CSV table of C-alpha atoms in Angstrom, one decimal:
chain,number,residue,atom,x,y,z
A,1,UNK,CA,-54.8,16.5,-99.0
A,2,UNK,CA,-55.0,14.4,-96.4
A,3,UNK,CA,-56.4,15.9,-93.9
A,4,UNK,CA,-59.9,16.9,-95.0
A,5,UNK,CA,-60.0,13.9,-97.6
A,6,UNK,CA,-62.6,10.8,-96.8
A,7,UNK,CA,-61.4,7.1,-97.8
A,8,UNK,CA,-64.6,7.6,-100.1
A,9,UNK,CA,-63.8,9.5,-102.1
A,10,UNK,CA,-60.3,8.5,-102.7
A,11,UNK,CA,-62.3,5.6,-103.2
A,12,UNK,CA,-63.8,7.2,-106.3
A,13,UNK,CA,-60.7,8.8,-107.7
A,14,UNK,CA,-59.5,5.5,-107.8
A,15,UNK,CA,-63.0,3.6,-108.9
A,16,UNK,CA,-62.9,6.8,-111.8
A,17,UNK,CA,-59.6,5.6,-113.3
A,18,UNK,CA,-60.0,2.1,-113.8
A,19,UNK,CA,-63.2,2.4,-115.0
A,20,UNK,CA,-62.5,5.3,-117.9
A,21,UNK,CA,-60.5,2.0,-118.6
A,22,UNK,CA,-63.1,-0.6,-118.2
A,23,UNK,CA,-60.8,-2.6,-116.2
A,24,UNK,CA,-63.0,-4.2,-113.8
A,25,UNK,CA,-62.5,-7.6,-115.7
A,26,UNK,CA,-59.3,-8.0,-114.3
A,27,UNK,CA,-59.9,-6.6,-111.3
A,28,UNK,CA,-60.3,-9.5,-109.6
A,29,UNK,CA,-59.6,-10.8,-106.0
A,30,UNK,CA,-56.7,-12.7,-106.7
A,31,UNK,CA,-55.3,-10.5,-109.0
A,32,UNK,CA,-55.7,-7.1,-106.9
A,33,UNK,CA,-54.0,-9.3,-104.6
A,34,UNK,CA,-51.4,-10.0,-106.8
A,35,UNK,CA,-51.3,-5.9,-107.6
A,36,UNK,CA,-50.8,-5.3,-103.6
A,37,UNK,CA,-47.9,-7.4,-103.5
A,38,UNK,CA,-46.2,-6.8,-105.9
A,39,UNK,CA,-46.6,-3.2,-105.6
A,40,UNK,CA,-45.1,-4.0,-101.9
A,41,UNK,CA,-42.4,-5.8,-103.6
A,42,UNK,CA,-41.3,-2.5,-105.0
A,43,UNK,CA,-41.1,-0.7,-101.8
A,44,UNK,CA,-38.6,-3.3,-99.9
A,45,UNK,CA,-36.5,-3.7,-103.1
A,46,UNK,CA,-35.5,0.6,-102.1
A,47,UNK,CA,-34.9,-1.6,-98.9
A,48,UNK,CA,-33.0,-4.3,-99.7
A,49,UNK,CA,-29.6,-4.9,-98.8
A,50,UNK,CA,-29.1,-1.1,-97.3
A,51,UNK,CA,-28.2,0.5,-94.4
A,52,UNK,CA,-30.2,1.6,-91.3
A,53,UNK,CA,-28.1,4.7,-92.1
A,54,UNK,CA,-28.0,4.0,-95.8
A,55,UNK,CA,-31.9,4.6,-95.5
A,56,UNK,CA,-31.9,7.2,-93.3
A,57,UNK,CA,-30.1,9.2,-96.0
A,58,UNK,CA,-32.8,8.1,-98.8
A,59,UNK,CA,-35.3,9.9,-96.5
A,60,UNK,CA,-33.4,13.1,-96.7
A,61,UNK,CA,-33.1,13.0,-100.5
A,62,UNK,CA,-36.2,14.3,-101.6
A,63,UNK,CA,-35.7,12.6,-105.4
A,64,UNK,CA,-35.7,9.7,-103.6
A,65,UNK,CA,-38.0,9.5,-101.0
A,66,UNK,CA,-40.8,10.5,-104.4
A,67,UNK,CA,-39.5,7.5,-105.4
A,68,UNK,CA,-41.0,5.5,-102.3
A,69,UNK,CA,-43.2,7.2,-101.7
A,70,UNK,CA,-45.2,6.7,-105.3
A,71,UNK,CA,-44.7,2.7,-104.2
A,72,UNK,CA,-46.4,3.2,-100.9
A,73,UNK,CA,-48.8,4.9,-103.4
A,74,UNK,CA,-48.7,2.8,-106.0
A,75,UNK,CA,-49.8,-0.2,-103.0
A,76,UNK,CA,-52.9,1.6,-101.6
A,77,UNK,CA,-54.1,2.4,-104.9
A,78,UNK,CA,-55.0,-1.5,-105.2
A,79,UNK,CA,-56.0,-1.5,-101.4
A,80,UNK,CA,-58.8,1.7,-102.7
A,81,UNK,CA,-59.3,-0.6,-105.6
A,82,UNK,CA,-59.7,-4.1,-104.4
A,83,UNK,CA,-61.7,-2.0,-101.2
A,84,UNK,CA,-64.4,-0.3,-103.3
A,85,UNK,CA,-64.5,-4.0,-105.5
A,86,UNK,CA,-65.9,-6.1,-103.1
A,87,UNK,CA,-67.3,-3.2,-100.7
A,88,UNK,CA,-65.7,-3.4,-97.7
A,89,UNK,CA,-65.5,-0.2,-95.3
A,90,UNK,CA,-61.6,0.6,-94.5
A,91,UNK,CA,-62.7,2.6,-91.9
A,92,UNK,CA,-65.0,0.4,-89.8
A,93,UNK,CA,-62.6,-2.6,-90.8
A,94,UNK,CA,-59.0,-0.7,-89.3
A,95,UNK,CA,-61.7,0.2,-86.1
A,96,UNK,CA,-63.1,-3.0,-85.7
A,97,UNK,CA,-59.4,-4.9,-85.7
A,98,UNK,CA,-57.1,-1.6,-83.5
A,99,UNK,CA,-60.3,-3.2,-81.4
A,100,UNK,CA,-59.3,-6.3,-81.3
A,101,UNK,CA,-55.3,-5.9,-81.1
A,102,UNK,CA,-55.7,-3.5,-77.6
A,103,UNK,CA,-58.0,-6.5,-76.6
A,104,UNK,CA,-55.2,-9.1,-77.4
A,105,UNK,CA,-52.1,-7.5,-77.1
A,106,UNK,CA,-53.6,-4.3,-73.6
A,107,UNK,CA,-50.7,-1.3,-73.8
A,108,UNK,CA,-48.7,-3.1,-70.5
A,109,UNK,CA,-47.6,-6.4,-72.2
A,110,UNK,CA,-46.3,-5.0,-75.2
A,111,UNK,CA,-44.7,-1.6,-74.8
A,112,UNK,CA,-41.9,-1.7,-75.4
A,113,UNK,CA,-41.4,-5.2,-76.9
A,114,UNK,CA,-41.5,-6.8,-80.6
A,115,UNK,CA,-42.4,-10.2,-78.8
A,116,UNK,CA,-46.7,-10.3,-79.6
A,117,UNK,CA,-45.8,-7.2,-81.8
A,118,UNK,CA,-45.0,-9.7,-85.4
A,119,UNK,CA,-48.5,-10.8,-84.5
A,120,UNK,CA,-50.6,-7.9,-85.4
B,1,UNK,CA,-67.2,4.9,-91.4
B,2,UNK,CA,-64.8,5.9,-95.0
B,3,UNK,CA,-67.3,7.6,-96.0
B,4,UNK,CA,-67.1,10.6,-93.0
B,5,UNK,CA,-63.4,9.5,-91.9
B,6,UNK,CA,-60.2,11.1,-93.4
B,7,UNK,CA,-57.1,9.7,-94.3
B,8,UNK,CA,-55.1,12.0,-91.4
B,9,UNK,CA,-57.9,10.9,-88.7
B,10,UNK,CA,-56.7,7.1,-89.6
B,11,UNK,CA,-53.3,8.1,-89.6
B,12,UNK,CA,-53.7,8.8,-85.7
B,13,UNK,CA,-56.0,5.9,-84.3
B,14,UNK,CA,-52.2,4.3,-85.5
B,15,UNK,CA,-50.7,6.5,-84.5
B,16,UNK,CA,-52.1,6.5,-81.5
B,17,UNK,CA,-51.7,2.4,-81.1
B,18,UNK,CA,-47.6,2.1,-81.6
B,19,UNK,CA,-46.6,5.4,-79.5
B,20,UNK,CA,-49.3,4.1,-76.3
B,21,UNK,CA,-46.3,0.3,-77.3
B,22,UNK,CA,-43.9,2.2,-78.0
B,23,UNK,CA,-43.0,1.3,-80.6
B,24,UNK,CA,-41.6,3.8,-82.7
B,25,UNK,CA,-38.1,1.8,-82.2
B,26,UNK,CA,-39.1,-1.1,-84.7
B,27,UNK,CA,-41.0,1.0,-87.2
B,28,UNK,CA,-37.7,2.0,-89.3
B,29,UNK,CA,-39.0,2.1,-92.9
B,30,UNK,CA,-36.7,-1.6,-94.5
B,31,UNK,CA,-39.2,-3.5,-91.2
B,32,UNK,CA,-42.6,-1.9,-91.8
B,33,UNK,CA,-42.2,-2.7,-95.8
B,34,UNK,CA,-41.6,-6.1,-94.9
B,35,UNK,CA,-44.7,-5.6,-92.6
B,36,UNK,CA,-46.7,-3.9,-95.5
B,37,UNK,CA,-45.2,-7.5,-96.9
B,38,UNK,CA,-46.4,-10.3,-95.4
B,39,UNK,CA,-49.9,-9.3,-94.7
B,40,UNK,CA,-50.1,-8.6,-98.6
B,41,UNK,CA,-49.2,-12.3,-98.1
B,42,UNK,CA,-51.1,-13.2,-95.9
B,43,UNK,CA,-54.4,-11.4,-98.8
B,44,UNK,CA,-52.8,-13.5,-101.4
B,45,UNK,CA,-53.0,-16.6,-99.4
B,46,UNK,CA,-56.4,-17.0,-99.5
B,47,UNK,CA,-56.8,-17.2,-103.1
B,48,UNK,CA,-54.0,-19.4,-104.1
B,49,UNK,CA,-55.2,-22.3,-106.0
B,50,UNK,CA,-58.4,-21.1,-105.8
B,51,UNK,CA,-60.7,-20.5,-109.3
B,52,UNK,CA,-62.6,-17.8,-109.9
B,53,UNK,CA,-66.0,-19.5,-109.1
B,54,UNK,CA,-64.5,-20.8,-105.5
B,55,UNK,CA,-63.0,-17.1,-105.1
B,56,UNK,CA,-66.3,-15.7,-105.7
B,57,UNK,CA,-68.1,-18.0,-103.3
B,58,UNK,CA,-65.8,-16.8,-100.9
B,59,UNK,CA,-67.0,-13.2,-100.5
B,60,UNK,CA,-70.9,-14.6,-100.7
B,61,UNK,CA,-69.4,-16.2,-97.0
B,62,UNK,CA,-69.5,-13.2,-94.6
B,63,UNK,CA,-66.9,-15.6,-92.2
B,64,UNK,CA,-63.9,-15.7,-94.8
B,65,UNK,CA,-64.8,-12.2,-96.5
B,66,UNK,CA,-64.3,-11.1,-93.2
B,67,UNK,CA,-61.5,-12.4,-92.7
B,68,UNK,CA,-60.2,-11.4,-96.2
B,69,UNK,CA,-61.3,-8.0,-95.4
B,70,UNK,CA,-58.9,-7.7,-91.9
B,71,UNK,CA,-56.4,-9.2,-94.3
B,72,UNK,CA,-56.7,-5.9,-96.8
B,73,UNK,CA,-56.9,-3.8,-93.0
B,74,UNK,CA,-53.7,-5.4,-91.8
B,75,UNK,CA,-51.8,-4.3,-95.1
B,76,UNK,CA,-53.8,-0.5,-94.4
B,77,UNK,CA,-52.8,-0.3,-91.3
B,78,UNK,CA,-49.2,-0.8,-92.3
B,79,UNK,CA,-49.3,1.4,-95.3
B,80,UNK,CA,-50.6,4.9,-92.4
B,81,UNK,CA,-48.9,3.6,-90.5
B,82,UNK,CA,-45.2,4.2,-92.7
B,83,UNK,CA,-47.1,7.7,-93.9
B,84,UNK,CA,-47.2,9.0,-90.1
B,85,UNK,CA,-44.3,7.3,-89.7
B,86,UNK,CA,-42.1,9.6,-92.9
B,87,UNK,CA,-44.8,12.5,-93.3
B,88,UNK,CA,-46.5,11.4,-96.4
B,89,UNK,CA,-49.1,12.8,-97.7
B,90,UNK,CA,-51.1,10.4,-99.4
B,91,UNK,CA,-53.8,11.7,-100.9
B,92,UNK,CA,-51.6,14.5,-102.6
B,93,UNK,CA,-49.3,11.6,-104.1
B,94,UNK,CA,-52.5,9.0,-104.9
B,95,UNK,CA,-53.8,12.4,-107.2
B,96,UNK,CA,-50.8,13.0,-108.1
B,97,UNK,CA,-49.6,9.5,-109.0
B,98,UNK,CA,-53.3,9.4,-111.6
B,99,UNK,CA,-52.9,12.9,-112.5
B,100,UNK,CA,-49.3,11.5,-113.9
B,101,UNK,CA,-50.7,7.9,-115.3
B,102,UNK,CA,-54.3,9.3,-117.1
B,103,UNK,CA,-51.2,10.8,-119.5
B,104,UNK,CA,-49.3,7.8,-118.8
B,105,UNK,CA,-51.7,5.6,-120.0
B,106,UNK,CA,-54.9,8.0,-122.7
B,107,UNK,CA,-58.6,6.6,-121.5
B,108,UNK,CA,-57.8,5.4,-125.2
B,109,UNK,CA,-55.0,3.8,-125.8
B,110,UNK,CA,-55.3,1.7,-122.5
B,111,UNK,CA,-59.6,1.0,-122.8
B,112,UNK,CA,-60.0,-2.1,-121.7
B,113,UNK,CA,-56.4,-3.6,-122.2
B,114,UNK,CA,-54.3,-5.4,-120.1
B,115,UNK,CA,-51.2,-3.9,-121.8
B,116,UNK,CA,-50.6,-1.5,-120.5
B,117,UNK,CA,-52.3,-2.8,-117.0
B,118,UNK,CA,-49.4,-4.1,-116.0
B,119,UNK,CA,-47.5,-0.9,-115.4
B,120,UNK,CA,-49.6,1.3,-114.1
C,1,UNK,CA,-27.8,-34.9,-99.2
C,2,UNK,CA,-27.1,-31.5,-101.0
C,3,UNK,CA,-24.2,-33.2,-101.4
C,4,UNK,CA,-24.6,-36.2,-103.7
C,5,UNK,CA,-28.6,-35.9,-105.4
C,6,UNK,CA,-28.9,-33.4,-108.3
C,7,UNK,CA,-31.3,-30.6,-109.0
C,8,UNK,CA,-33.6,-33.5,-111.2
C,9,UNK,CA,-34.1,-35.7,-109.1
C,10,UNK,CA,-35.7,-32.8,-106.5
C,11,UNK,CA,-37.6,-32.0,-108.8
C,12,UNK,CA,-38.6,-35.9,-109.2
C,13,UNK,CA,-39.4,-36.4,-105.5
C,14,UNK,CA,-41.7,-33.3,-106.2
C,15,UNK,CA,-43.6,-33.9,-109.0
C,16,UNK,CA,-44.1,-37.3,-107.5
C,17,UNK,CA,-45.5,-36.3,-104.7
C,18,UNK,CA,-48.4,-33.7,-107.2
C,19,UNK,CA,-49.0,-36.2,-109.2
C,20,UNK,CA,-49.3,-38.5,-106.6
C,21,UNK,CA,-53.0,-35.3,-105.2
C,22,UNK,CA,-53.5,-35.1,-109.0
C,23,UNK,CA,-52.8,-31.1,-108.5
C,24,UNK,CA,-51.7,-30.5,-111.8
C,25,UNK,CA,-55.0,-28.8,-112.6
C,26,UNK,CA,-53.7,-26.3,-110.4
C,27,UNK,CA,-50.6,-25.6,-110.7
C,28,UNK,CA,-50.5,-23.5,-113.6
C,29,UNK,CA,-47.5,-21.0,-114.2
C,30,UNK,CA,-49.7,-18.5,-112.3
C,31,UNK,CA,-50.3,-19.3,-109.0
C,32,UNK,CA,-47.0,-21.7,-108.5
C,33,UNK,CA,-45.8,-17.7,-108.6
C,34,UNK,CA,-48.7,-17.3,-106.2
C,35,UNK,CA,-47.1,-20.3,-104.2
C,36,UNK,CA,-42.9,-19.7,-104.7
C,37,UNK,CA,-44.1,-15.6,-102.7
C,38,UNK,CA,-46.4,-16.8,-100.0
C,39,UNK,CA,-43.8,-19.4,-98.3
C,40,UNK,CA,-41.3,-16.3,-99.3
C,41,UNK,CA,-43.1,-14.6,-97.2
C,42,UNK,CA,-43.7,-17.0,-94.4
C,43,UNK,CA,-39.9,-17.2,-94.4
C,44,UNK,CA,-39.3,-12.6,-93.9
C,45,UNK,CA,-42.5,-13.8,-91.0
C,46,UNK,CA,-39.7,-14.5,-88.7
C,47,UNK,CA,-37.5,-11.3,-89.2
C,48,UNK,CA,-40.1,-8.7,-88.7
C,49,UNK,CA,-39.4,-6.1,-86.1
C,50,UNK,CA,-36.2,-8.4,-85.5
C,51,UNK,CA,-32.5,-7.0,-84.9
C,52,UNK,CA,-29.8,-8.7,-86.2
C,53,UNK,CA,-28.7,-9.8,-81.9
C,54,UNK,CA,-32.4,-11.4,-81.9
C,55,UNK,CA,-32.1,-13.2,-85.6
C,56,UNK,CA,-28.3,-14.3,-84.7
C,57,UNK,CA,-30.5,-16.0,-81.9
C,58,UNK,CA,-33.1,-17.5,-83.5
C,59,UNK,CA,-30.5,-19.5,-85.5
C,60,UNK,CA,-28.2,-20.3,-82.0
C,61,UNK,CA,-31.9,-21.9,-81.3
C,62,UNK,CA,-32.4,-25.8,-83.0
C,63,UNK,CA,-36.6,-25.0,-83.1
C,64,UNK,CA,-36.4,-21.8,-84.3
C,65,UNK,CA,-33.6,-22.5,-87.1
C,66,UNK,CA,-35.9,-25.5,-88.2
C,67,UNK,CA,-39.2,-24.0,-88.2
C,68,UNK,CA,-36.2,-21.6,-90.5
C,69,UNK,CA,-36.0,-24.3,-92.3
C,70,UNK,CA,-39.5,-25.3,-93.5
C,71,UNK,CA,-40.5,-22.7,-94.4
C,72,UNK,CA,-37.6,-22.0,-97.0
C,73,UNK,CA,-38.1,-25.9,-97.6
C,74,UNK,CA,-41.3,-24.9,-98.8
C,75,UNK,CA,-40.0,-22.2,-100.9
C,76,UNK,CA,-37.7,-24.6,-103.1
C,77,UNK,CA,-40.9,-26.9,-102.9
C,78,UNK,CA,-42.3,-24.6,-105.6
C,79,UNK,CA,-39.4,-23.8,-107.4
C,80,UNK,CA,-38.6,-26.9,-108.2
C,81,UNK,CA,-41.9,-27.8,-109.0
C,82,UNK,CA,-42.1,-24.4,-111.4
C,83,UNK,CA,-39.2,-25.4,-112.9
C,84,UNK,CA,-40.7,-29.5,-113.9
C,85,UNK,CA,-43.9,-28.1,-114.8
C,86,UNK,CA,-42.1,-25.6,-117.3
C,87,UNK,CA,-39.5,-27.3,-118.2
C,88,UNK,CA,-37.5,-25.7,-117.2
C,89,UNK,CA,-33.1,-26.0,-116.7
C,90,UNK,CA,-32.8,-24.0,-113.4
C,91,UNK,CA,-28.8,-25.3,-113.5
C,92,UNK,CA,-27.7,-23.9,-117.2
C,93,UNK,CA,-30.2,-21.2,-115.9
C,94,UNK,CA,-28.3,-20.2,-113.2
C,95,UNK,CA,-25.1,-20.7,-114.6
C,96,UNK,CA,-26.0,-18.5,-117.4
C,97,UNK,CA,-27.1,-15.4,-115.0
C,98,UNK,CA,-24.2,-16.0,-113.3
C,99,UNK,CA,-22.4,-15.3,-116.8
C,100,UNK,CA,-24.5,-12.1,-117.6
C,101,UNK,CA,-24.1,-10.8,-114.3
C,102,UNK,CA,-19.9,-11.6,-113.4
C,103,UNK,CA,-20.0,-9.4,-116.8
C,104,UNK,CA,-22.1,-6.9,-115.5
C,105,UNK,CA,-21.3,-6.5,-112.1
C,106,UNK,CA,-17.2,-7.4,-112.3
C,107,UNK,CA,-15.7,-8.0,-109.1
C,108,UNK,CA,-13.5,-5.1,-108.7
C,109,UNK,CA,-16.8,-2.4,-109.4
C,110,UNK,CA,-18.4,-4.4,-107.0
C,111,UNK,CA,-16.5,-5.7,-104.0
C,112,UNK,CA,-17.7,-4.4,-100.9
C,113,UNK,CA,-20.1,-2.2,-102.2
C,114,UNK,CA,-23.7,-3.3,-102.4
C,115,UNK,CA,-24.5,-0.3,-105.1
C,116,UNK,CA,-25.0,-2.7,-107.8
C,117,UNK,CA,-26.6,-5.2,-105.6
C,118,UNK,CA,-29.5,-4.7,-105.6
C,119,UNK,CA,-29.7,-5.1,-109.0
C,120,UNK,CA,-28.8,-8.5,-108.7
D,1,UNK,CA,-27.6,-29.4,-116.4
D,2,UNK,CA,-29.8,-30.6,-113.8
D,3,UNK,CA,-29.5,-34.0,-114.6
D,4,UNK,CA,-25.6,-33.9,-113.0
D,5,UNK,CA,-25.8,-30.7,-111.2
D,6,UNK,CA,-25.7,-31.4,-107.1
D,7,UNK,CA,-27.3,-29.3,-104.6
D,8,UNK,CA,-24.0,-28.8,-102.8
D,9,UNK,CA,-22.3,-27.8,-106.4
D,10,UNK,CA,-25.1,-25.1,-107.2
D,11,UNK,CA,-24.6,-23.7,-103.4
D,12,UNK,CA,-20.9,-23.8,-104.5
D,13,UNK,CA,-21.5,-21.9,-107.3
D,14,UNK,CA,-22.9,-19.1,-105.3
D,15,UNK,CA,-21.6,-18.9,-103.0
D,16,UNK,CA,-17.9,-18.2,-105.2
D,17,UNK,CA,-19.9,-14.9,-107.5
D,18,UNK,CA,-20.8,-13.6,-103.5
D,19,UNK,CA,-17.6,-14.3,-102.4
D,20,UNK,CA,-15.3,-12.9,-104.5
D,21,UNK,CA,-17.5,-9.1,-104.6
D,22,UNK,CA,-17.4,-10.0,-100.6
D,23,UNK,CA,-21.2,-9.4,-99.9
D,24,UNK,CA,-20.9,-11.8,-97.3
D,25,UNK,CA,-21.6,-8.9,-95.1
D,26,UNK,CA,-25.0,-7.9,-97.0
D,27,UNK,CA,-26.7,-12.1,-96.8
D,28,UNK,CA,-27.7,-11.9,-93.0
D,29,UNK,CA,-30.9,-13.5,-93.6
D,30,UNK,CA,-33.3,-10.6,-93.0
D,31,UNK,CA,-31.6,-9.0,-96.1
D,32,UNK,CA,-32.0,-12.1,-98.1
D,33,UNK,CA,-34.9,-12.7,-97.4
D,34,UNK,CA,-36.0,-9.9,-99.0
D,35,UNK,CA,-33.8,-11.0,-101.7
D,36,UNK,CA,-36.0,-14.0,-102.1
D,37,UNK,CA,-39.2,-12.2,-101.8
D,38,UNK,CA,-38.8,-9.0,-104.0
D,39,UNK,CA,-37.6,-11.8,-107.0
D,40,UNK,CA,-40.9,-14.0,-106.6
D,41,UNK,CA,-42.6,-10.5,-106.9
D,42,UNK,CA,-40.3,-9.7,-110.3
D,43,UNK,CA,-41.9,-13.4,-111.3
D,44,UNK,CA,-45.4,-12.6,-110.3
D,45,UNK,CA,-45.5,-9.8,-112.2
D,46,UNK,CA,-44.8,-11.6,-115.2
D,47,UNK,CA,-48.8,-12.7,-114.7
D,48,UNK,CA,-50.9,-9.6,-113.7
D,49,UNK,CA,-53.6,-9.1,-114.8
D,50,UNK,CA,-52.8,-12.2,-117.3
D,51,UNK,CA,-55.9,-14.1,-118.2
D,52,UNK,CA,-54.4,-18.2,-118.4
D,53,UNK,CA,-54.6,-17.9,-122.6
D,54,UNK,CA,-52.4,-15.5,-122.2
D,55,UNK,CA,-49.9,-17.2,-119.6
D,56,UNK,CA,-49.9,-20.0,-122.0
D,57,UNK,CA,-49.3,-17.7,-125.0
D,58,UNK,CA,-46.2,-17.0,-122.9
D,59,UNK,CA,-44.7,-19.5,-122.4
D,60,UNK,CA,-44.9,-20.4,-126.7
D,61,UNK,CA,-42.9,-17.3,-127.1
D,62,UNK,CA,-39.3,-18.4,-126.4
D,63,UNK,CA,-38.1,-14.9,-125.7
D,64,UNK,CA,-41.1,-13.9,-122.5
D,65,UNK,CA,-40.3,-17.5,-121.8
D,66,UNK,CA,-37.2,-16.9,-120.7
D,67,UNK,CA,-37.6,-13.7,-119.2
D,68,UNK,CA,-39.3,-16.0,-116.7
D,69,UNK,CA,-37.4,-18.4,-116.6
D,70,UNK,CA,-34.3,-15.6,-115.3
D,71,UNK,CA,-36.9,-14.1,-112.9
D,72,UNK,CA,-37.3,-18.5,-111.6
D,73,UNK,CA,-34.0,-18.6,-111.2
D,74,UNK,CA,-33.0,-14.9,-109.3
D,75,UNK,CA,-34.9,-16.5,-106.5
D,76,UNK,CA,-33.4,-20.1,-106.5
D,77,UNK,CA,-30.3,-17.8,-106.2
D,78,UNK,CA,-30.7,-16.4,-103.4
D,79,UNK,CA,-32.5,-19.7,-101.8
D,80,UNK,CA,-29.1,-21.5,-102.9
D,81,UNK,CA,-27.1,-18.3,-100.9
D,82,UNK,CA,-29.1,-18.5,-97.8
D,83,UNK,CA,-29.0,-22.2,-97.5
D,84,UNK,CA,-25.5,-22.1,-98.2
D,85,UNK,CA,-24.4,-19.5,-95.8
D,86,UNK,CA,-26.8,-21.1,-92.4
D,87,UNK,CA,-25.7,-24.5,-93.6
D,88,UNK,CA,-29.2,-25.5,-94.5
D,89,UNK,CA,-29.3,-29.0,-96.4
D,90,UNK,CA,-32.2,-28.5,-98.7
D,91,UNK,CA,-32.6,-31.4,-100.3
D,92,UNK,CA,-33.0,-33.1,-96.3
D,93,UNK,CA,-34.6,-30.6,-95.4
D,94,UNK,CA,-37.2,-31.9,-98.8
D,95,UNK,CA,-37.8,-34.6,-98.1
D,96,UNK,CA,-38.5,-34.8,-94.6
D,97,UNK,CA,-41.0,-32.5,-95.3
D,98,UNK,CA,-42.6,-34.1,-97.8
D,99,UNK,CA,-42.7,-37.1,-95.6
D,100,UNK,CA,-44.2,-34.9,-92.7
D,101,UNK,CA,-46.7,-34.2,-95.4
D,102,UNK,CA,-47.1,-37.7,-97.2
D,103,UNK,CA,-48.9,-38.4,-93.6
D,104,UNK,CA,-50.7,-35.2,-93.3
D,105,UNK,CA,-52.2,-34.7,-96.6
D,106,UNK,CA,-52.6,-38.3,-97.3
D,107,UNK,CA,-53.4,-39.1,-101.3
D,108,UNK,CA,-56.9,-40.6,-100.6
D,109,UNK,CA,-57.9,-37.4,-99.1
D,110,UNK,CA,-56.5,-34.7,-101.3
D,111,UNK,CA,-56.8,-36.5,-104.4
D,112,UNK,CA,-57.4,-33.5,-107.1
D,113,UNK,CA,-59.4,-30.9,-104.6
D,114,UNK,CA,-57.6,-28.4,-103.5
D,115,UNK,CA,-59.0,-28.0,-100.0
D,116,UNK,CA,-55.6,-29.1,-98.4
D,117,UNK,CA,-53.8,-28.1,-100.8
D,118,UNK,CA,-53.3,-23.7,-99.7
D,119,UNK,CA,-52.1,-25.8,-96.5
D,120,UNK,CA,-49.3,-28.1,-97.9
């Protein structure tokens, strides 16, 4: 579960799955980025042409919610694989980026506004 | 660091950043999925029209590698935010999906092949 | 203008621009598809976290509308280039696909509904 | 065919298909951009984890080439619909953009190089 699993543990699970299948040969940065964006598109696909009330209904339907969850997980799979292949510490980077953004988009200037938000 | 940070801890960091800015109002499933895919595109952008040797060079250049790392981290930011907003346990889902894929794409049928790989 | 320019004429313009720069060497199917999707993301970027009224305002602002138009045009650039490089007749294919969809999604079943729409 | 069909004619075909189904209500700028990017992802999907020789083979296989062509056409469908809904002259904009890029990326500086290319 998320509350007792580290990023490193998840990376290891993803690595094992890929190494067992001898997939290092396909997992270069360009193709892994393609993996990330095509899975992102499958996630977004669920919501195209849908109104906010229709989307809300989806999340109340456990089967539809599971489908959405699967797509999110597929994006994460390739994010973790990219990080593992290229020795990227996701936690360190996320915290570093949050600190930069805290300075760049101070709370009092951003609160309740989507002006700056698009750039974060 | 990834080896001592749980997914829940990262979700909490992302949540705090967003809540402080009162951004729950913008963070519906459709717009967060747009967030994920647009950041994925910024990652992919680094590699467009680039050969594998040019991409290899990028990873040897610490400044370029940092830029790439930032984009990956931006994708993860929105993945974590999506999971946090909609109560998704990423670890549970990733492990469930890996188990499905272990059955669906057995090692002996997938090893060294990208035939099945596109579908994972 | 769109009312007196054929698809072939536009393809020719795009081809000339690329050939003059000796870009055939970079324009394989994978990288051109990356071109299409990254430009699509720049288009979508304009609308992320934006409400429908904010988006309406954008289209009333001639500078913002121009920025949006540029991104759409960049997507089209790569679509035309892809079609030109791989001898694809876009008109023939669009009409063929519309005919398939006319049969698959008959008017009386689709009218006013987004149910089937996501699949078109 | 592309050599005797104008952009306006194609826009009209797309408009008729959508109006018959009363889809104006779903075709706002955000959702049409989602349409463009999700179809772009289906195009890109064909090439993920594939080598250049595998991709070349695909184009020699008429059924696989048709599948690729369909995805390209689906991207174009939404590009045309976006242009038609928001009164955008694609030809005028494409030519304007090419002229800008001709100045910005002069032939002698770009020839055979992908340095500037990523930015076009």
